[in-house]
mmCIF file of C-alpha atoms in Angstrom:
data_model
loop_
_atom_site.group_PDB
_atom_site.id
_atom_site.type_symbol
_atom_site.label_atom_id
_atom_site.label_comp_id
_atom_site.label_asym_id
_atom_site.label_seq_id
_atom_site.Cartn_x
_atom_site.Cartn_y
_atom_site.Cartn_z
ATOM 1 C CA UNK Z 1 0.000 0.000 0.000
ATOM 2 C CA UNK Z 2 1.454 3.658 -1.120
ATOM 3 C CA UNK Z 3 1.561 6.100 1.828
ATOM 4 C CA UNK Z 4 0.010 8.635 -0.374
ATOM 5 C CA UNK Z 5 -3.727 8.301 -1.951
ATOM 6 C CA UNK Z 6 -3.472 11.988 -3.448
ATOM 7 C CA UNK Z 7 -7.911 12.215 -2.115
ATOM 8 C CA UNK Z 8 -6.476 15.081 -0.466
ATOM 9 C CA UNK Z 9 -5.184 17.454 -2.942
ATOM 10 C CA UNK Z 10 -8.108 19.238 -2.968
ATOM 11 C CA UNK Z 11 -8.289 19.962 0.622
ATOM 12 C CA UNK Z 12 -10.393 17.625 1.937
ATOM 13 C CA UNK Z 13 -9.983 14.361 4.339
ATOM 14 C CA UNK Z 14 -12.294 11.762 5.092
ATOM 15 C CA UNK Z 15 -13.627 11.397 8.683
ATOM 16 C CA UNK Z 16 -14.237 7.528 10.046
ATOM 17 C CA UNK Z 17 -16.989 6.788 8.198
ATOM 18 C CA UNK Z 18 -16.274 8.309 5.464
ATOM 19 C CA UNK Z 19 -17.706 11.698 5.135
ATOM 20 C CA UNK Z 20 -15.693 13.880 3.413
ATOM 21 C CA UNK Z 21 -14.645 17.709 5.197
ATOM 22 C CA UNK Z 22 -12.266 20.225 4.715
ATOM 23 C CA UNK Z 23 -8.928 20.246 6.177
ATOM 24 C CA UNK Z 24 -9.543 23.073 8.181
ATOM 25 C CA UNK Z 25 -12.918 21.707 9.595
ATOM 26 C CA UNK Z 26 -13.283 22.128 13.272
ATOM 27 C CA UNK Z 27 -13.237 18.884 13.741
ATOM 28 C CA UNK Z 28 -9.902 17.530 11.901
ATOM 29 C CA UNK Z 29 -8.655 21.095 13.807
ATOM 30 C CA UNK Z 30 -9.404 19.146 16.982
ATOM 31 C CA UNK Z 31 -8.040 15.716 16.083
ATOM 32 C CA UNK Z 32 -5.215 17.240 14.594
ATOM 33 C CA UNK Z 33 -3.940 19.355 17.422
ATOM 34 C CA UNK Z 34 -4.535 16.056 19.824
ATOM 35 C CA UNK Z 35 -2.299 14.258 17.310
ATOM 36 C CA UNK Z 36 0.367 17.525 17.768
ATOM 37 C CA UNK Z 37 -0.335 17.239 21.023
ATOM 38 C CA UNK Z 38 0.829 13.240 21.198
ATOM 39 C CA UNK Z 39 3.504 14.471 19.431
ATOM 40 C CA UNK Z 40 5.064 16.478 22.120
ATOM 41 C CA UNK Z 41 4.545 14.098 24.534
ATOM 42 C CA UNK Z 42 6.631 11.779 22.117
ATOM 43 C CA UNK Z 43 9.564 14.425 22.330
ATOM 44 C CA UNK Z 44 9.066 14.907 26.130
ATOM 45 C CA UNK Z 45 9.146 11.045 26.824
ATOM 46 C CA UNK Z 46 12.463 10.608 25.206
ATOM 47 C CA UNK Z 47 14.453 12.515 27.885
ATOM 48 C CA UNK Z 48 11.870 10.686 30.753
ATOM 49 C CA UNK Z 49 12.620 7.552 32.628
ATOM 50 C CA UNK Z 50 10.810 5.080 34.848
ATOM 51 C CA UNK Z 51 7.493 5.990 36.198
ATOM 52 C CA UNK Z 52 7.071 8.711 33.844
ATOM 53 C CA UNK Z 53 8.267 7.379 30.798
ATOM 54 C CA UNK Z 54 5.591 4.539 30.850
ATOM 55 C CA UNK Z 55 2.928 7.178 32.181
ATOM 56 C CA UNK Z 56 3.289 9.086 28.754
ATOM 57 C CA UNK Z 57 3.074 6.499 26.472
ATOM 58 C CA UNK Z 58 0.280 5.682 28.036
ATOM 59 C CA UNK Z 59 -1.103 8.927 27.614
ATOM 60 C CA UNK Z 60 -0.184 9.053 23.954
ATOM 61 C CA UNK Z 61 -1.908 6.114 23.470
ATOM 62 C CA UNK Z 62 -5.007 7.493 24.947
ATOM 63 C CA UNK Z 63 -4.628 10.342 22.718
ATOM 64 C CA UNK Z 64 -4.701 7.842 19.735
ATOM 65 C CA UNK Z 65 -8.280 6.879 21.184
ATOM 66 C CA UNK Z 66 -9.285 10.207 21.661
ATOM 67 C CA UNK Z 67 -7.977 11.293 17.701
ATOM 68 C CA UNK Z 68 -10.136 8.068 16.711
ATOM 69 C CA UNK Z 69 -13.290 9.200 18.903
ATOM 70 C CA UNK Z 70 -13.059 12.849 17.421
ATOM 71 C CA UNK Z 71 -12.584 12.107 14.094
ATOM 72 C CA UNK Z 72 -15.748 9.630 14.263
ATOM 73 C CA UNK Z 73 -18.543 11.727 13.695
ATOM 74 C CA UNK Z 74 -21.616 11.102 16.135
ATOM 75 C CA UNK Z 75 -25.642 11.555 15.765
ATOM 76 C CA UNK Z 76 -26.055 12.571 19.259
ATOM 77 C CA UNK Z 77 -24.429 12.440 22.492
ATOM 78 C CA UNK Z 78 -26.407 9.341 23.172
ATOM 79 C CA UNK Z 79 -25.303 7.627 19.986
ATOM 80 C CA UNK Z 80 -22.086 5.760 21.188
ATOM 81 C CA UNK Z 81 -21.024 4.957 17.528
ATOM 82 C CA UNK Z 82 -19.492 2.510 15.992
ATOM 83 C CA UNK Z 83 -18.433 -0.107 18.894
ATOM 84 C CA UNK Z 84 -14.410 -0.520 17.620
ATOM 85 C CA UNK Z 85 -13.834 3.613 18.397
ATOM 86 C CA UNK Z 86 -12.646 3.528 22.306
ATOM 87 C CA UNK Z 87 -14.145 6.306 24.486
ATOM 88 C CA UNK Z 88 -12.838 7.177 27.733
ATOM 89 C CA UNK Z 89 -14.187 5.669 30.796
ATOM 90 C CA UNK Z 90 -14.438 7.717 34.315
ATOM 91 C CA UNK Z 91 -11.446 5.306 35.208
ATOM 92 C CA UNK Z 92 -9.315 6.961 32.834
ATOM 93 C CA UNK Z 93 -9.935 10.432 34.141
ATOM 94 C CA UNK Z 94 -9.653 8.529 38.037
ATOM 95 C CA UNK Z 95 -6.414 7.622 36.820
ATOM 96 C CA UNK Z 96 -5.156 10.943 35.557
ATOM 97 C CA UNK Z 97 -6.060 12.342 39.025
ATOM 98 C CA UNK Z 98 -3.874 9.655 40.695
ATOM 99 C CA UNK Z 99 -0.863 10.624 38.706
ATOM 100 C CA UNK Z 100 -1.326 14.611 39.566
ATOM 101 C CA UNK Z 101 -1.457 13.754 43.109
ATOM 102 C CA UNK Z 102 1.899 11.131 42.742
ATOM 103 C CA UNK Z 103 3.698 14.154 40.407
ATOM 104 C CA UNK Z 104 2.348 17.049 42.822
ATOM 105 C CA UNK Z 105 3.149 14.816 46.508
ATOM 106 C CA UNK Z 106 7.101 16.341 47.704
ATOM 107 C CA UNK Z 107 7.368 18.875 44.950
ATOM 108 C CA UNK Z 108 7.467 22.920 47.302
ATOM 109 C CA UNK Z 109 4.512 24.575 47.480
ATOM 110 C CA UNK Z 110 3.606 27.783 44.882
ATOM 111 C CA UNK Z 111 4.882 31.119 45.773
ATOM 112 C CA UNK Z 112 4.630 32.507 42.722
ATOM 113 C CA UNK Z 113 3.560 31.792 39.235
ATOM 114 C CA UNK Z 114 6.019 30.292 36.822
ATOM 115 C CA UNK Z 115 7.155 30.430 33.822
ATOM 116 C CA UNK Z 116 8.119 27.327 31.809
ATOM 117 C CA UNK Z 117 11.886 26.024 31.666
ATOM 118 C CA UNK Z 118 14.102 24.729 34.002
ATOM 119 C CA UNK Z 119 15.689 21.489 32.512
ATOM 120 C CA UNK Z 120 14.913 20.619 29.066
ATOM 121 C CA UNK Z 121 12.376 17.970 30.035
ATOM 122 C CA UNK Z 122 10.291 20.340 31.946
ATOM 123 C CA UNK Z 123 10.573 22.552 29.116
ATOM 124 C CA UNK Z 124 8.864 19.807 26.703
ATOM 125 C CA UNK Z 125 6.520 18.515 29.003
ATOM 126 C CA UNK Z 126 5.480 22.550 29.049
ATOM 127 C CA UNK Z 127 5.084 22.882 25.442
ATOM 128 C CA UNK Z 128 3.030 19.973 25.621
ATOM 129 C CA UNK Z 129 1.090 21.488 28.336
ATOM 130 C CA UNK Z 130 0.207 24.300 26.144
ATOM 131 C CA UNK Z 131 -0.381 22.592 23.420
ATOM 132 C CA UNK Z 132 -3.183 20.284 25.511
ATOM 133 C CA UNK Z 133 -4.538 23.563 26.400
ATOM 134 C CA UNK Z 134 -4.898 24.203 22.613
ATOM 135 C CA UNK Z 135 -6.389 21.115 22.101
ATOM 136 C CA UNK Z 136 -9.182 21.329 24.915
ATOM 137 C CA UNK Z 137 -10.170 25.089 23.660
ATOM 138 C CA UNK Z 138 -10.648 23.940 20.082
ATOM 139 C CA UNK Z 139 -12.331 20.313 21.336
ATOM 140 C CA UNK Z 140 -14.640 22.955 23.380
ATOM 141 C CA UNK Z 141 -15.543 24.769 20.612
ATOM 142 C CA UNK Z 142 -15.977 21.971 18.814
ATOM 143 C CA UNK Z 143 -18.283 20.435 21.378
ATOM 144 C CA UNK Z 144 -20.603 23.666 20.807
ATOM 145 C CA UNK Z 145 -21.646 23.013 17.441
ATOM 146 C CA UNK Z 146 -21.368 18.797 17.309
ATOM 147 C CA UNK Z 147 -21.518 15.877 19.069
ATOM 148 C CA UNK Z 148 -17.790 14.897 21.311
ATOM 149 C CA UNK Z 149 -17.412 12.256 23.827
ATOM 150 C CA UNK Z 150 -18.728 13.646 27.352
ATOM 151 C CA UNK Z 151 -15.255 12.346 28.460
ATOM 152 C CA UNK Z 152 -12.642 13.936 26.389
ATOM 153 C CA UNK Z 153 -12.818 17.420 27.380
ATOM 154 C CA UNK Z 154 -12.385 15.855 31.288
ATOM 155 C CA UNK Z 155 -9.461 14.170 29.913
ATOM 156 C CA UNK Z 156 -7.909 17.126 28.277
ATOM 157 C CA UNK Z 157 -8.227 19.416 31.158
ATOM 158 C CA UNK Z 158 -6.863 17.299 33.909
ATOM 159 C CA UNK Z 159 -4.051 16.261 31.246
ATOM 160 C CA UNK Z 160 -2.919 19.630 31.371
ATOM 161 C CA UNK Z 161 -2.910 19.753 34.982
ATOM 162 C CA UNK Z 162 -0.782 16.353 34.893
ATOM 163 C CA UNK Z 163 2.005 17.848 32.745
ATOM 164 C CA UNK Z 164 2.013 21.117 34.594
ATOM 165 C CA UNK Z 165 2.877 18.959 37.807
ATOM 166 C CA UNK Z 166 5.025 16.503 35.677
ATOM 167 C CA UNK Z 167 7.399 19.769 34.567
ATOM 168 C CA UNK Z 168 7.719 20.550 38.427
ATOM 169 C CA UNK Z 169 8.479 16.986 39.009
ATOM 170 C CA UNK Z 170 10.964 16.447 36.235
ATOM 171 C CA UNK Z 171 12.554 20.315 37.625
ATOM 172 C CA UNK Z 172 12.427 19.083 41.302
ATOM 173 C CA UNK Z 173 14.397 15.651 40.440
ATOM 174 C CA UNK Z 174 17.502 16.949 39.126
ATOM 175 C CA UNK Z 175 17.630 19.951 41.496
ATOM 176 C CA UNK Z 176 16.813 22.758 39.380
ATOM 177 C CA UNK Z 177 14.557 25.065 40.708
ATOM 178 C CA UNK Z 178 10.900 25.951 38.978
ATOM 179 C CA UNK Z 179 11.469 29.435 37.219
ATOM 180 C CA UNK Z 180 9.306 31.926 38.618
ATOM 181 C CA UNK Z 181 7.280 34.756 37.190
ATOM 182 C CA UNK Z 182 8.233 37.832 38.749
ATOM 183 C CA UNK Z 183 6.350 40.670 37.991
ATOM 184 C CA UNK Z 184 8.394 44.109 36.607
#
């Protein structure tokens, strides 16, 4: 099979299903950025070991299920769709909340905001961070006009919360301290 079907050189895509949309639709928007998104996390698990590590390539595949779910177009929020799309399960948000509190427990308390750096994995898990954040608004706005799992905006919001506390973690670890925001 040839990586390239050239269907797209007029600026369209096909969802799951097969609908065809624009490139810029809302939806492949959404899907696309979580697939940036998984991305990062790719570049930010690289430099992490152990615990971590494992904890973001389980995220990214998670992200995989949420790419599937939002490019799989949906008659209602009570249509589950086709049964071989995953959708998140409350136990997958649970979990997320587990891992904030492990990355959060030991790390010093806020004084101040801060800004992102420190060592180079905070830095990507950061970028990621913002990206998520990216991800969430346009999944939001998404969510406004069409039908989105009830789940995936939970998962997006408390995965940005996760990396946030991940970036102190990986800071706190090697002994650099968080960089803070101090206002001029």
């Amino acid at each position: 099979m040839k990586l390239y079907t050239r269907t797209g050189d007029d600026g369209s895509t096909s969802l799951f299903g097969g609908q065809r949309v624009a490139k810029d639709a809302l939806r492949v928007q959404a899907y696309g950025t979580v697939d940036e998104l998984n991305s990062f996390l790719g570049l930010a698990a690289v430099l992490a070991q152990g615990t971590m590590r494992e904890r973001l390539i389980t995220i990214q595949a998670r992200l995989f299920e949420i790419g599937s779910d939002l490019a799989t177009p949906r008659a209602s929020d009570d249509d589950p769709g086709p049964a071989h799309i995953p959708r998140l399960k409350d136990d997958e948000i649970a979990e997320l909340e587990r891992w904030i509190d492990d990355a959060h427990d030991g790390l010093p308390p806020m004084r101040n905001f801060i800004l992102p750096g420190g060592t180079e994995l905070a830095a990507r898990l950061h970028v990621a961070r913002t990206v998520c954040r990216r991800a969430e608004r346009i999944t939001y706005t998404l969510a406004q006009e069409a039908s989105v799992g009830d789940k995936v905006l939970q998962y997006l919001n408390r995965l940005s919360d996760l990396l946030f506390a991940m970036a102190r973690h990986a800071n706190h670890d090697n002994g650099v301290e968080d960089v803070p925001w101090i206002a001029p």
